[in-house]
Amino acid sequence: MASKASVGAQISLDGEKSYKQAIKDIVAQLKSLQAEQKKIAAQFEQTNNAQRYNTQSAQNLSDQIQVQQKYIAELTNHYQKQVDQLGIFNSETLKTKASVEKAEAALADLNKQLVNVNALDQVTQKEKLLASELDKVKAKFELDGNTKEKNAQTTKILSEQVENAREK
């Protein structure tokens, strides 16, 4: 008795195996970096060290951006091969195109997060500078006792701190 044979066509693109391995490696890197970012955020909640959080987050986000760019490059290259070999309206080609677009959206989100972290870092540094200036003003007026001038300078510095807080 003859066995049933499966009839169907399977198209394999050149470099399909290496593409799949590269994508697998990149996805693993992205997951690792995302887990690291969660750890950084959890440590910040425990220590409340904004400067350290900003520095570590900026580095992690920069790393994620680099890996995401590699991911997009791999997907785009594969998409072009699919278009050339299978056509633009092939279901696999369209799935890859959707993956490219999702990856580009994720990259834009990472860039936005990095901009926000860098802005927050600048505000944190300015707050430290203003606090230092306020301490100098306090020390100066403790020596000479000029209350009116002391109040004016203190008000100015506190107003700047309030304005910085609003910007956050």
mmCIF file of C-alpha atoms in Angstrom:
data_model
loop_
_atom_site.group_PDB
_atom_site.id
_atom_site.type_symbol
_atom_site.label_atom_id
_atom_site.label_comp_id
_atom_site.label_asym_id
_atom_site.label_seq_id
_atom_site.Cartn_x
_atom_site.Cartn_y
_atom_site.Cartn_z
ATOM 1 C CA MET A 1 0.000 0.000 0.000
ATOM 2 C CA ALA A 2 1.346 3.375 -0.942
ATOM 3 C CA SER A 3 1.763 6.026 1.705
ATOM 4 C CA LYS A 4 0.019 9.331 1.350
ATOM 5 C CA ALA A 5 2.283 11.994 -0.015
ATOM 6 C CA SER A 6 2.016 15.594 1.066
ATOM 7 C CA VAL A 7 1.716 17.929 -1.854
ATOM 8 C CA GLY A 8 2.723 21.519 -1.396
ATOM 9 C CA ALA A 9 5.335 24.033 -2.259
ATOM 10 C CA GLN A 10 7.819 25.521 0.090
ATOM 11 C CA ILE A 11 9.942 28.410 -1.026
ATOM 12 C CA SER A 12 13.149 28.978 0.844
ATOM 13 C CA LEU A 13 14.945 32.277 0.467
ATOM 14 C CA ASP A 14 18.706 32.501 0.219
ATOM 15 C CA GLY A 15 20.158 32.990 3.662
ATOM 16 C CA GLU A 16 16.906 32.101 5.442
ATOM 17 C CA LYS A 17 18.682 30.117 8.165
ATOM 18 C CA SER A 18 21.202 32.866 8.916
ATOM 19 C CA TYR A 19 18.417 35.455 8.895
ATOM 20 C CA LYS A 20 16.361 33.497 11.413
ATOM 21 C CA GLN A 21 19.384 33.036 13.682
ATOM 22 C CA ALA A 22 20.263 36.744 13.488
ATOM 23 C CA ILE A 23 16.688 37.719 14.357
ATOM 24 C CA LYS A 24 16.655 35.219 17.225
ATOM 25 C CA ASP A 25 19.916 36.658 18.612
ATOM 26 C CA ILE A 26 18.709 40.248 18.273
ATOM 27 C CA VAL A 27 15.397 39.501 19.982
ATOM 28 C CA ALA A 28 17.309 37.845 22.838
ATOM 29 C CA GLN A 29 19.511 40.957 23.174
ATOM 30 C CA LEU A 30 16.466 43.231 23.210
ATOM 31 C CA LYS A 31 14.766 41.137 25.895
ATOM 32 C CA SER A 32 17.910 41.199 28.012
ATOM 33 C CA LEU A 33 18.218 44.989 27.719
ATOM 34 C CA GLN A 34 14.522 45.465 28.525
ATOM 35 C CA ALA A 35 14.917 43.316 31.647
ATOM 36 C CA GLU A 36 17.967 45.377 32.615
ATOM 37 C CA GLN A 37 15.936 48.584 32.217
ATOM 38 C CA LYS A 38 13.292 47.191 34.565
ATOM 39 C CA LYS A 39 16.028 46.400 37.087
ATOM 40 C CA ILE A 40 17.373 49.957 36.820
ATOM 41 C CA ALA A 41 13.890 51.350 37.474
ATOM 42 C CA ALA A 42 13.392 49.032 40.458
ATOM 43 C CA GLN A 43 16.733 50.080 41.948
ATOM 44 C CA PHE A 44 15.777 53.739 41.555
ATOM 45 C CA GLU A 45 12.570 53.132 43.500
ATOM 46 C CA GLN A 46 14.685 51.683 46.331
ATOM 47 C CA THR A 47 17.512 54.241 46.358
ATOM 48 C CA ASN A 48 15.793 57.327 44.913
ATOM 49 C CA ASN A 49 19.118 58.302 43.276
ATOM 50 C CA ALA A 50 17.920 60.249 40.238
ATOM 51 C CA GLN A 51 21.386 60.984 38.873
ATOM 52 C CA ARG A 52 22.370 57.317 38.841
ATOM 53 C CA TYR A 53 18.994 56.306 37.379
ATOM 54 C CA ASN A 54 19.282 58.862 34.577
ATOM 55 C CA THR A 55 22.825 57.808 33.687
ATOM 56 C CA GLN A 56 22.057 54.092 33.686
ATOM 57 C CA SER A 57 18.768 54.549 31.839
ATOM 58 C CA ALA A 58 20.379 56.687 29.155
ATOM 59 C CA GLN A 59 23.095 54.071 28.593
ATOM 60 C CA ASN A 60 20.590 51.230 28.501
ATOM 61 C CA LEU A 61 18.284 53.082 26.107
ATOM 62 C CA SER A 62 21.241 53.890 23.841
ATOM 63 C CA ASP A 63 22.129 50.190 23.789
ATOM 64 C CA GLN A 64 18.520 49.248 23.024
ATOM 65 C CA ILE A 65 18.469 51.775 20.170
ATOM 66 C CA GLN A 66 21.596 50.252 18.627
ATOM 67 C CA VAL A 67 20.179 46.736 18.833
ATOM 68 C CA GLN A 68 16.813 47.907 17.489
ATOM 69 C CA GLN A 69 18.586 49.506 14.513
ATOM 70 C CA LYS A 70 20.303 46.170 13.778
ATOM 71 C CA TYR A 71 16.914 44.462 14.044
ATOM 72 C CA ILE A 72 15.388 46.879 11.550
ATOM 73 C CA ALA A 73 18.317 46.408 9.171
ATOM 74 C CA GLU A 74 17.916 42.609 9.260
ATOM 75 C CA LEU A 75 14.159 42.819 8.775
ATOM 76 C CA THR A 76 14.472 45.339 5.948
ATOM 77 C CA ASN A 77 17.083 43.243 4.158
ATOM 78 C CA HIS A 78 14.884 40.162 4.476
ATOM 79 C CA TYR A 79 11.856 42.114 3.295
ATOM 80 C CA GLN A 80 13.709 43.223 0.163
ATOM 81 C CA LYS A 81 14.680 39.622 -0.584
ATOM 82 C CA GLN A 82 11.073 38.544 -0.139
ATOM 83 C CA VAL A 83 9.822 41.295 -2.452
ATOM 84 C CA ASP A 84 12.349 40.252 -5.105
ATOM 85 C CA GLN A 85 11.627 36.530 -4.854
ATOM 86 C CA LEU A 86 8.001 36.266 -3.717
ATOM 87 C CA GLY A 87 6.464 39.571 -4.718
ATOM 88 C CA ILE A 88 5.229 42.536 -2.763
ATOM 89 C CA PHE A 89 1.749 41.141 -2.096
ATOM 90 C CA ASN A 90 2.807 37.709 -0.859
ATOM 91 C CA SER A 91 1.450 37.025 2.649
ATOM 92 C CA GLU A 92 4.924 36.333 4.085
ATOM 93 C CA THR A 93 6.255 39.510 2.517
ATOM 94 C CA LEU A 94 3.402 41.514 4.017
ATOM 95 C CA LYS A 95 4.041 39.989 7.456
ATOM 96 C CA THR A 96 7.681 40.999 7.237
ATOM 97 C CA LYS A 97 6.697 44.505 6.148
ATOM 98 C CA ALA A 98 4.436 44.769 9.210
ATOM 99 C CA SER A 99 7.338 43.597 11.390
ATOM 100 C CA VAL A 100 9.585 46.289 9.909
ATOM 101 C CA GLU A 101 6.982 48.959 10.634
ATOM 102 C CA LYS A 102 6.476 47.738 14.220
ATOM 103 C CA ALA A 103 10.224 47.722 14.770
ATOM 104 C CA GLU A 104 10.502 51.275 13.425
ATOM 105 C CA ALA A 105 7.716 52.390 15.770
ATOM 106 C CA ALA A 106 9.539 50.748 18.685
ATOM 107 C CA LEU A 107 12.731 52.583 17.672
ATOM 108 C CA ALA A 108 10.885 55.902 17.648
ATOM 109 C CA ASP A 109 9.545 55.126 21.129
ATOM 110 C CA LEU A 110 13.042 54.303 22.412
ATOM 111 C CA ASN A 111 14.386 57.566 20.979
ATOM 112 C CA LYS A 112 11.575 59.466 22.701
ATOM 113 C CA GLN A 113 12.340 57.759 26.009
ATOM 114 C CA LEU A 114 16.023 58.670 25.664
ATOM 115 C CA VAL A 115 15.160 62.324 24.996
ATOM 116 C CA ASN A 116 12.952 62.339 28.115
ATOM 117 C CA VAL A 117 15.659 60.762 30.294
ATOM 118 C CA ASN A 118 18.240 63.262 29.049
ATOM 119 C CA ALA A 119 15.857 66.166 29.739
ATOM 120 C CA LEU A 120 15.177 64.816 33.215
ATOM 121 C CA ASP A 121 18.909 64.549 33.818
ATOM 122 C CA GLN A 122 19.385 68.206 32.878
ATOM 123 C CA VAL A 123 16.616 69.244 35.280
ATOM 124 C CA THR A 124 18.164 67.150 38.054
ATOM 125 C CA GLN A 125 21.555 68.766 37.501
ATOM 126 C CA LYS A 126 20.025 72.247 37.490
ATOM 127 C CA GLU A 127 18.187 71.482 40.735
ATOM 128 C CA LYS A 128 21.485 70.473 42.357
ATOM 129 C CA LEU A 129 23.100 73.692 41.155
ATOM 130 C CA LEU A 130 20.219 75.802 42.484
ATOM 131 C CA ALA A 131 20.286 73.987 45.828
ATOM 132 C CA SER A 132 24.004 74.702 46.063
ATOM 133 C CA GLU A 133 23.404 78.386 45.270
ATOM 134 C CA LEU A 134 20.674 78.520 47.901
ATOM 135 C CA ASP A 135 23.049 77.072 50.479
ATOM 136 C CA LYS A 136 25.614 79.749 49.572
ATOM 137 C CA VAL A 137 23.013 82.488 49.958
ATOM 138 C CA LYS A 138 21.957 81.111 53.334
ATOM 139 C CA ALA A 139 25.557 80.928 54.494
ATOM 140 C CA LYS A 140 26.273 84.482 53.322
ATOM 141 C CA PHE A 141 23.294 85.971 55.099
ATOM 142 C CA GLU A 142 23.882 84.055 58.272
ATOM 143 C CA LEU A 143 27.139 85.996 58.459
ATOM 144 C CA ASP A 144 25.870 89.535 57.734
ATOM 145 C CA GLY A 145 22.205 89.265 58.731
ATOM 146 C CA ASN A 146 20.775 91.395 55.854
ATOM 147 C CA THR A 147 17.254 89.960 55.938
ATOM 148 C CA LYS A 148 15.692 91.930 53.054
ATOM 149 C CA GLU A 149 18.382 91.010 50.537
ATOM 150 C CA LYS A 150 18.460 87.445 51.882
ATOM 151 C CA ASN A 151 14.726 87.068 51.334
ATOM 152 C CA ALA A 152 14.946 88.465 47.793
ATOM 153 C CA GLN A 153 17.700 86.072 46.749
ATOM 154 C CA THR A 154 16.047 83.125 48.487
ATOM 155 C CA THR A 155 12.762 83.909 46.753
ATOM 156 C CA LYS A 156 14.507 84.091 43.383
ATOM 157 C CA ILE A 157 16.199 80.715 43.850
ATOM 158 C CA LEU A 158 13.042 79.081 45.171
ATOM 159 C CA SER A 159 11.087 80.469 42.216
ATOM 160 C CA GLU A 160 13.602 78.896 39.846
ATOM 161 C CA GLN A 161 13.243 75.559 41.655
ATOM 162 C CA VAL A 162 9.445 75.768 41.372
ATOM 163 C CA GLU A 163 9.746 76.552 37.655
ATOM 164 C CA ASN A 164 12.062 73.526 37.202
ATOM 165 C CA ALA A 165 9.579 71.333 39.028
ATOM 166 C CA ARG A 166 6.821 72.521 36.691
ATOM 167 C CA GLU A 167 8.958 71.600 33.669
ATOM 168 C CA LYS A 168 9.205 68.025 34.912
#
